[in-house]
Coordinates of C-alpha atoms in Angstrom, one line a residue:
Chain A
M31 CA 116.0 42.8 -8.5
H32 CA 114.3 44.7 -11.4
K33 CA 112.2 46.9 -9.2
I34 CA 114.8 49.6 -8.6
P35 CA 115.5 50.6 -12.2
V36 CA 111.8 50.8 -12.9
G37 CA 111.4 53.1 -9.9
K38 CA 114.3 55.3 -11.1
D39 CA 112.9 55.6 -14.6
I40 CA 109.5 56.7 -13.2
M41 CA 111.1 59.2 -10.9
G42 CA 113.4 60.5 -13.6
A43 CA 110.5 60.9 -16.0
N44 CA 108.5 62.7 -13.4
E45 CA 111.4 65.1 -12.7
E46 CA 111.6 65.9 -16.4
T47 CA 107.9 66.6 -16.7
A48 CA 108.0 68.6 -13.5
A49 CA 110.7 70.8 -15.0
E50 CA 108.6 71.4 -18.1
N51 CA 105.6 72.3 -15.9
R52 CA 107.8 74.7 -13.9
F53 CA 109.1 76.4 -17.1
F54 CA 105.5 76.8 -18.2
F55 CA 104.4 78.3 -14.9
D56 CA 107.4 80.6 -14.8
T57 CA 106.9 81.8 -18.3
H58 CA 103.3 82.8 -17.4
G59 CA 104.2 84.3 -14.1
I60 CA 102.1 81.8 -12.1
Y61 CA 103.2 81.1 -8.5
V62 CA 102.3 77.4 -7.7
I63 CA 101.7 75.8 -4.3
N64 CA 101.6 72.0 -3.8
L65 CA 99.4 71.4 -0.8
M66 CA 99.9 68.0 0.9
S67 CA 98.7 66.0 3.9
A68 CA 97.2 62.8 5.2
P69 CA 93.5 62.3 4.5
G70 CA 91.3 64.5 6.7
A71 CA 94.1 66.7 8.1
G72 CA 92.3 69.8 6.7
K73 CA 93.9 70.7 3.3
T74 CA 90.6 71.8 1.8
S75 CA 89.5 73.6 5.0
L76 CA 92.9 75.5 5.0
L77 CA 92.4 76.3 1.4
E78 CA 88.9 77.7 2.0
A79 CA 90.1 79.8 4.9
T80 CA 93.1 81.1 2.9
L81 CA 91.0 81.8 -0.2
R82 CA 88.5 83.8 1.8
Q83 CA 91.3 86.2 2.7
I84 CA 93.2 86.4 -0.6
K85 CA 90.8 85.7 -3.5
D86 CA 90.1 89.4 -4.1
D87 CA 93.8 90.3 -4.1
Y88 CA 95.2 87.6 -6.5
R89 CA 93.8 85.9 -9.6
V90 CA 93.8 82.4 -8.0
G91 CA 92.8 79.0 -9.3
V92 CA 92.8 75.5 -7.8
I93 CA 93.6 72.0 -9.1
E94 CA 92.1 69.3 -6.8
G95 CA 93.6 65.8 -6.7
D96 CA 91.4 63.0 -5.4
L97 CA 91.0 59.3 -6.1
V98 CA 87.3 59.7 -6.9
T99 CA 84.5 62.3 -6.5
T100 CA 84.5 66.1 -7.2
I101 CA 83.6 67.0 -3.6
D102 CA 86.6 69.2 -3.0
A103 CA 86.5 71.0 -6.4
D104 CA 82.8 71.7 -5.7
R105 CA 83.7 73.2 -2.4
I106 CA 86.2 75.6 -4.1
S107 CA 83.9 76.4 -7.0
A108 CA 81.2 77.3 -4.5
M109 CA 83.5 80.1 -3.3
G110 CA 83.7 81.6 -6.8
V111 CA 87.2 80.4 -7.3
P112 CA 87.9 78.5 -10.6
S113 CA 88.8 74.8 -9.9
Y114 CA 89.6 71.7 -11.9
Q115 CA 89.3 68.2 -10.5
I116 CA 91.9 65.5 -11.3
T117 CA 90.6 62.0 -10.3
T118 CA 93.4 59.5 -10.0
G119 CA 91.4 56.3 -9.8
S120 CA 93.6 54.2 -7.5
V121 CA 96.8 56.2 -7.7
C122 CA 97.6 57.6 -4.2
H123 CA 99.4 60.8 -5.3
L124 CA 99.5 63.4 -8.1
D125 CA 102.4 63.3 -10.5
A126 CA 103.8 65.9 -12.9
Q127 CA 102.2 64.3 -15.9
M128 CA 98.7 64.4 -14.4
V129 CA 99.2 68.1 -13.7
H130 CA 100.5 68.6 -17.3
N131 CA 97.5 66.8 -18.7
S132 CA 95.1 69.0 -16.6
L133 CA 96.6 72.2 -18.2
H134 CA 95.0 71.2 -21.5
G135 CA 91.6 71.4 -19.9
F136 CA 92.2 74.2 -17.4
D137 CA 93.6 77.5 -18.6
V138 CA 95.9 78.4 -15.7
T139 CA 97.5 81.4 -17.6
Q140 CA 94.6 83.5 -16.2
F141 CA 96.0 83.1 -12.6
D142 CA 98.8 84.7 -10.5
L143 CA 98.5 81.9 -8.0
L144 CA 97.7 78.2 -8.6
V145 CA 97.1 75.9 -5.6
I146 CA 97.3 72.2 -6.4
E147 CA 95.7 70.1 -3.6
N148 CA 97.3 66.7 -3.6
V149 CA 95.6 63.3 -2.8
G150 CA 95.4 62.7 1.0
N151 CA 98.4 60.6 1.8
L152 CA 101.3 61.3 4.2
V153 CA 103.8 59.3 2.2
C154 CA 103.9 59.3 -1.6
P155 CA 102.9 62.8 -2.7
A156 CA 106.2 64.1 -1.2
E157 CA 108.1 61.9 -3.7
F158 CA 106.6 63.5 -6.8
S159 CA 107.5 67.0 -7.8
L160 CA 104.7 68.7 -9.8
G161 CA 106.7 71.8 -10.9
E162 CA 105.6 73.8 -7.9
D163 CA 107.3 76.8 -6.2
L164 CA 106.2 76.0 -2.7
R165 CA 105.4 72.8 -0.8
V166 CA 103.0 73.3 2.1
M167 CA 102.0 70.4 4.3
V168 CA 99.1 70.3 6.7
F169 CA 99.3 68.0 9.7
S170 CA 96.4 67.3 12.1
T171 CA 97.8 67.7 15.6
V172 CA 95.6 65.0 17.0
E173 CA 97.3 62.4 14.7
G174 CA 100.1 62.2 17.3
A175 CA 103.3 63.9 18.3
E176 CA 105.6 61.1 17.0
K177 CA 104.4 61.2 13.4
P178 CA 107.2 63.4 12.0
K179 CA 109.6 60.6 13.1
K180 CA 107.5 57.9 11.5
Y181 CA 106.7 59.7 8.3
P182 CA 109.7 62.0 7.9
L183 CA 109.9 62.6 4.1
M184 CA 106.9 65.0 3.7
F185 CA 107.9 67.0 6.9
H186 CA 111.5 67.1 5.5
E187 CA 110.4 68.3 2.1
A188 CA 107.9 71.0 3.2
D189 CA 108.6 74.7 2.9
A190 CA 105.9 75.4 5.5
V191 CA 104.2 73.1 8.0
I192 CA 100.7 73.9 9.1
L193 CA 99.6 72.3 12.4
N194 CA 95.8 72.2 12.1
K195 CA 93.0 71.2 14.5
M196 CA 94.6 73.2 17.4
D197 CA 91.1 73.5 18.8
L198 CA 91.0 69.7 19.3
L199 CA 94.5 69.5 20.8
P200 CA 93.5 70.2 24.5
H201 CA 91.1 67.2 24.3
S202 CA 93.5 64.8 22.6
G203 CA 96.4 64.2 25.0
V204 CA 98.9 65.0 22.3
S205 CA 101.9 67.2 23.5
F206 CA 102.2 70.3 21.3
D207 CA 105.8 70.9 22.5
E208 CA 106.8 67.3 21.6
L209 CA 105.2 67.6 18.2
V210 CA 106.9 70.9 17.4
R211 CA 110.3 69.4 18.6
N212 CA 109.8 66.4 16.3
V213 CA 108.9 68.6 13.3
E214 CA 112.0 70.8 13.9
D215 CA 114.2 67.7 14.3
V216 CA 113.2 66.5 10.8
N217 CA 113.1 70.0 9.2
P218 CA 114.8 72.9 11.1
N219 CA 114.1 75.4 8.3
A220 CA 110.3 75.3 7.6
P221 CA 108.2 77.8 9.5
I222 CA 105.5 76.2 11.6
F223 CA 102.0 77.6 11.7
P224 CA 99.6 76.4 14.4
V225 CA 96.0 77.0 13.2
S226 CA 92.5 75.9 13.6
C227 CA 90.7 76.0 10.3
R228 CA 87.5 75.4 12.3
T229 CA 87.7 78.5 14.6
G230 CA 90.0 80.5 12.3
D231 CA 92.7 80.9 15.0
G232 CA 96.1 81.3 13.5
V233 CA 95.0 81.5 9.9
D234 CA 95.9 85.3 9.7
V235 CA 99.6 84.5 10.6
W236 CA 99.8 81.9 7.9
V237 CA 98.2 84.1 5.3
D238 CA 100.4 87.1 6.1
W239 CA 103.5 84.9 5.7
L240 CA 102.1 83.5 2.4
R241 CA 101.5 87.0 1.1
G242 CA 105.1 87.9 1.8
I243 CA 106.2 84.8 -0.2
I244 CA 103.9 85.5 -3.2
N245 CA 104.2 89.3 -3.4
P246 CA 107.8 89.8 -4.4
R247 CA 107.2 87.4 -7.3
S248 CA 104.0 89.1 -8.3
L249 CA 105.6 92.5 -8.0
S250 CA 108.6 91.5 -10.1
S251 CA 106.3 90.1 -12.9
A252 CA 104.2 93.3 -12.7
A253 CA 107.5 95.3 -13.0
S254 CA 108.8 93.3 -15.9
A255 CA 105.4 93.8 -17.7
E256 CA 105.8 97.6 -17.5
Chain B
M131 CA 101.5 52.8 -22.2
H132 CA 103.7 50.2 -20.4
K133 CA 102.6 51.1 -16.9
I134 CA 99.5 48.9 -16.9
P135 CA 101.1 45.6 -17.5
V136 CA 103.8 46.3 -14.9
G137 CA 101.0 47.0 -12.4
K138 CA 99.2 43.8 -13.3
D139 CA 102.4 41.8 -12.9
I140 CA 103.1 43.3 -9.5
M141 CA 99.5 42.6 -8.3
G142 CA 99.5 39.1 -9.7
A143 CA 102.8 38.3 -8.1
N144 CA 101.5 39.7 -4.8
E145 CA 98.4 37.5 -5.0
E146 CA 100.5 34.4 -5.5
T147 CA 102.7 35.2 -2.5
A148 CA 99.7 36.1 -0.4
A149 CA 98.2 32.6 -1.2
E150 CA 101.5 31.0 -0.1
N151 CA 101.4 33.0 3.1
R152 CA 97.8 32.0 3.7
F153 CA 98.6 28.3 3.2
F154 CA 101.4 28.6 5.7
F155 CA 99.2 30.4 8.3
D156 CA 96.4 27.8 7.7
T157 CA 98.7 24.9 8.0
H158 CA 99.9 26.2 11.4
G159 CA 96.5 27.2 12.7
I160 CA 97.3 30.9 12.9
Y161 CA 94.5 33.4 12.6
V162 CA 95.8 36.5 10.9
I163 CA 94.5 40.1 11.0
N164 CA 95.6 42.9 8.7
L165 CA 95.1 46.2 10.5
M166 CA 94.9 49.2 8.3
S167 CA 94.3 53.0 8.6
A168 CA 95.5 56.4 7.7
P169 CA 98.4 57.7 9.8
G170 CA 97.4 58.6 13.3
A171 CA 93.9 57.1 13.2
G172 CA 94.9 54.8 16.2
K173 CA 95.9 51.4 14.9
T174 CA 98.6 50.9 17.6
S175 CA 96.3 52.3 20.3
L176 CA 93.5 49.9 19.3
L177 CA 96.0 47.1 19.2
E178 CA 97.2 47.9 22.7
A179 CA 93.6 48.2 24.0
T180 CA 92.7 44.9 22.4
L181 CA 95.9 43.0 23.5
R182 CA 95.3 44.1 27.1
Q183 CA 92.0 42.1 27.0
I184 CA 93.1 39.0 25.0
K185 CA 96.8 38.5 25.5
D186 CA 96.3 36.0 28.3
D187 CA 93.7 34.0 26.4
Y188 CA 95.5 33.6 23.0
R189 CA 99.1 33.1 22.0
V190 CA 99.4 36.4 20.1
G191 CA 102.1 38.0 18.1
V192 CA 102.4 41.3 16.2
I193 CA 104.1 42.3 13.0
E194 CA 104.5 46.1 12.7
G195 CA 104.9 47.8 9.3
D196 CA 106.4 51.3 9.3
L197 CA 108.5 53.4 6.9
V198 CA 111.1 53.9 9.5
T199 CA 111.6 53.6 13.4
T200 CA 110.6 50.8 15.7
I201 CA 108.4 53.0 17.8
D202 CA 105.3 50.8 17.3
A203 CA 107.0 47.5 17.8
D204 CA 108.6 48.8 21.0
R205 CA 105.1 49.8 22.3
I206 CA 103.8 46.3 21.7
S207 CA 106.9 44.6 23.2
A208 CA 106.5 46.7 26.3
M209 CA 103.2 44.9 26.9
G210 CA 105.0 41.5 26.9
V211 CA 103.7 40.6 23.4
P212 CA 106.3 39.4 20.9
S213 CA 106.6 41.8 18.0
Y214 CA 108.6 42.1 14.8
Q215 CA 109.2 45.4 12.9
I216 CA 109.2 45.6 9.1
T217 CA 110.6 48.9 7.9
T218 CA 109.6 49.6 4.3
G219 CA 111.9 52.6 3.7
S220 CA 109.8 54.7 1.3
V221 CA 107.2 52.0 0.4
C222 CA 103.7 53.2 1.5
H223 CA 102.2 49.8 2.3
L224 CA 103.1 46.2 3.2
D225 CA 103.0 43.5 0.6
A226 CA 102.9 39.8 0.8
Q227 CA 106.6 39.4 0.1
M228 CA 107.6 41.6 3.0
V229 CA 105.4 39.5 5.3
H230 CA 106.9 36.3 3.8
N231 CA 110.4 37.6 4.4
S232 CA 109.6 38.5 8.0
L233 CA 108.6 34.9 8.7
H234 CA 112.2 33.9 8.3
G235 CA 113.1 36.1 11.3
F236 CA 110.0 35.8 13.4
D237 CA 108.6 32.3 14.3
V238 CA 104.9 32.9 14.1
T239 CA 104.1 29.2 14.5
Q240 CA 104.1 29.8 18.2
F241 CA 100.9 31.9 17.9
D242 CA 97.2 31.4 17.6
L243 CA 96.7 34.9 16.5
L244 CA 98.9 37.2 14.4
V245 CA 98.1 40.8 14.0
I246 CA 99.9 42.6 11.1
E247 CA 99.7 46.4 11.6
N248 CA 100.1 48.0 8.1
V249 CA 101.8 51.3 7.2
G250 CA 99.6 54.3 7.9
N251 CA 97.9 55.0 4.5
L252 CA 94.2 55.2 3.6
V253 CA 94.9 54.1 0.0
C254 CA 97.4 51.5 -1.0
P255 CA 97.4 48.9 1.8
A256 CA 93.9 47.9 0.8
E257 CA 95.3 46.8 -2.6
F258 CA 97.8 44.3 -1.3
S259 CA 96.6 41.1 0.3
L260 CA 99.0 39.7 2.8
G261 CA 97.4 36.3 3.2
E262 CA 95.2 37.5 6.1
D263 CA 91.9 36.0 7.4
L264 CA 90.4 39.4 8.5
R265 CA 90.9 42.9 7.3
V266 CA 90.2 45.5 10.0
M267 CA 90.3 49.2 9.3
V268 CA 90.5 52.0 11.9
F269 CA 89.1 55.4 10.9
S270 CA 89.5 58.6 13.0
T271 CA 86.1 60.1 13.1
V272 CA 87.5 63.6 13.2
E273 CA 89.0 63.1 9.7
G274 CA 85.6 63.9 8.3
A275 CA 82.3 62.3 7.4
E276 CA 82.8 62.4 3.7
K277 CA 86.0 60.3 3.7
P278 CA 84.4 56.9 2.9
K279 CA 83.2 58.5 -0.4
K280 CA 86.6 60.0 -1.2
Y281 CA 88.7 56.9 -0.2
P282 CA 86.3 54.1 -0.8
L283 CA 88.5 51.1 -1.4
M284 CA 89.7 50.4 2.1
F285 CA 86.2 50.9 3.5
H286 CA 84.9 48.5 0.8
E287 CA 87.5 45.8 1.5
A288 CA 87.2 45.9 5.3
D289 CA 85.6 43.0 7.3
A290 CA 85.2 45.4 10.2
V291 CA 85.3 49.2 10.5
I292 CA 86.5 50.7 13.8
L293 CA 85.5 54.4 14.2
N294 CA 88.0 55.7 16.7
K295 CA 88.4 59.0 18.6
M296 CA 84.7 59.1 19.5
D297 CA 85.8 61.2 22.6
L298 CA 86.9 64.0 20.2
L299 CA 83.8 63.8 18.0
P300 CA 81.6 66.2 20.0
H301 CA 84.4 68.9 19.7
S302 CA 84.9 68.3 15.9
G303 CA 81.7 69.3 14.2
V304 CA 81.7 66.0 12.3
S305 CA 78.3 64.3 11.9
F306 CA 78.5 60.7 13.3
D307 CA 75.2 59.8 11.5
E308 CA 76.5 61.0 8.2
L309 CA 79.8 59.2 8.6
V310 CA 78.0 55.9 9.4
R311 CA 75.7 56.4 6.5
N312 CA 78.7 56.9 4.2
V313 CA 80.5 53.8 5.5
E314 CA 77.4 51.7 5.0
D315 CA 76.9 53.1 1.5
V316 CA 80.4 51.8 0.5
N317 CA 80.2 48.6 2.6
P318 CA 76.8 47.4 3.8
N319 CA 78.3 44.2 5.3
A320 CA 81.1 45.2 7.7
P321 CA 80.1 45.7 11.3
I322 CA 80.9 49.2 12.6
F323 CA 82.4 49.7 16.1
P324 CA 82.5 53.2 17.5
V325 CA 85.3 53.3 20.1
S326 CA 87.6 55.6 22.0
C327 CA 91.0 54.0 22.5
R328 CA 91.8 56.9 24.8
T329 CA 88.9 56.4 27.2
G330 CA 88.3 52.7 26.5
D331 CA 84.7 53.3 25.5
G332 CA 83.4 50.7 23.1
V333 CA 86.5 48.6 23.1
D334 CA 84.7 45.8 24.9
V335 CA 82.1 45.5 22.1
W336 CA 84.8 45.2 19.5
V337 CA 86.8 42.7 21.5
D338 CA 83.7 40.5 22.1
W339 CA 83.0 40.4 18.4
L340 CA 86.6 39.6 17.7
R341 CA 86.6 36.7 20.1
G342 CA 83.6 35.3 18.4
I343 CA 85.4 35.4 15.0
I344 CA 88.6 33.9 16.3
N345 CA 87.1 31.3 18.7
P346 CA 85.5 28.9 16.2
R347 CA 88.8 28.7 14.3
S348 CA 90.8 28.1 17.5
L349 CA 88.3 25.5 18.7
S350 CA 88.3 23.6 15.5
S351 CA 92.1 23.5 15.4
A352 CA 92.1 22.4 19.1
A353 CA 89.6 19.7 18.2
S354 CA 91.6 18.5 15.2
A355 CA 94.7 18.2 17.4
E356 CA 92.9 15.8 19.8

């Protein structure tokens, strides 16, 4: 009986901290992406493919969320992009307070664009706002066409849905049309980007769309600085 | 500051209920498997492939855990195997109380073998004992060789590790040897079964092992009934 109020308190406190994060990011003109997916869907691979194309055009930094290890942050740092690792221990998602705490150790005011890669989990990350501007989810097509029905929240909350591992799709028996239909049933508004981070197919289309989202914001902050 | 004691209380309460579940299962001679994985790794496909081989030799039932939908329970029922769906809403794992509650609506005393398919999540299900005898995890090889390092708890807790989607592995660029090495680093004791639920390759080896685990228990309960 006492579980519900505890849950409400936690979520309410998270929303407050997320609003503080958002105010901080807005004040410093930082566009923030929350990148979410199940484990192994290809968040870090998408991030690498995206950074290769945009890292010379934006001042970009990355916060990596993982239970343990610095494997992902090391991959990003190896590209010459500043990164900061949050290790959550046993917590299966990032929350706004973890992001807030990381800002004490990672000066994000040097960036135009901050990507926060969440812990790999198709459920809980979607429940915790971090103060981001854009929620992007990556889904591995070979996980099955019915997954948007079974795990609807993240699909519903996403501002963009990346369908990765398109190169494996022909070998998998998964129906692309059924998958897209199920994504659209849960979220009719988010654009869907089929990509293969491995071959690079489709990454251009996604990056072009992303530039269109970030640019007006960057231009307006550049204009207001004049 | 007050988060830790709440967490401890929840885990302690879960352990108590799990012990009650275990006592109930033991009393009725039911062997119980907790089947865990990330979303889309192939739990239900493995279950279908396994049930096809054993459903005439054991009295077997299935409890399905999902956030929403009865898709998985419907798949199992279509095989003529009794199934019961637990829908967790937004909760990313099953706990012992959910399983306890389901026993009021699902008479498991008719079974020798009960398989509980957990919610798809590579993190939290491993923290909650349900009162099971055997923890089996399924991992999709194409999720990447480094995942046992990044999500160690479930690999560590598993009594058997099924490496699924072996048919996709040659197309994925993932190193099987590195993956196996990483599984063994986290858990040197659990047997590892490479399978393809899609082609059926390797399923026999897993099922033979499983029969060896279940049989002594069934035989002993048959003997004590004489």
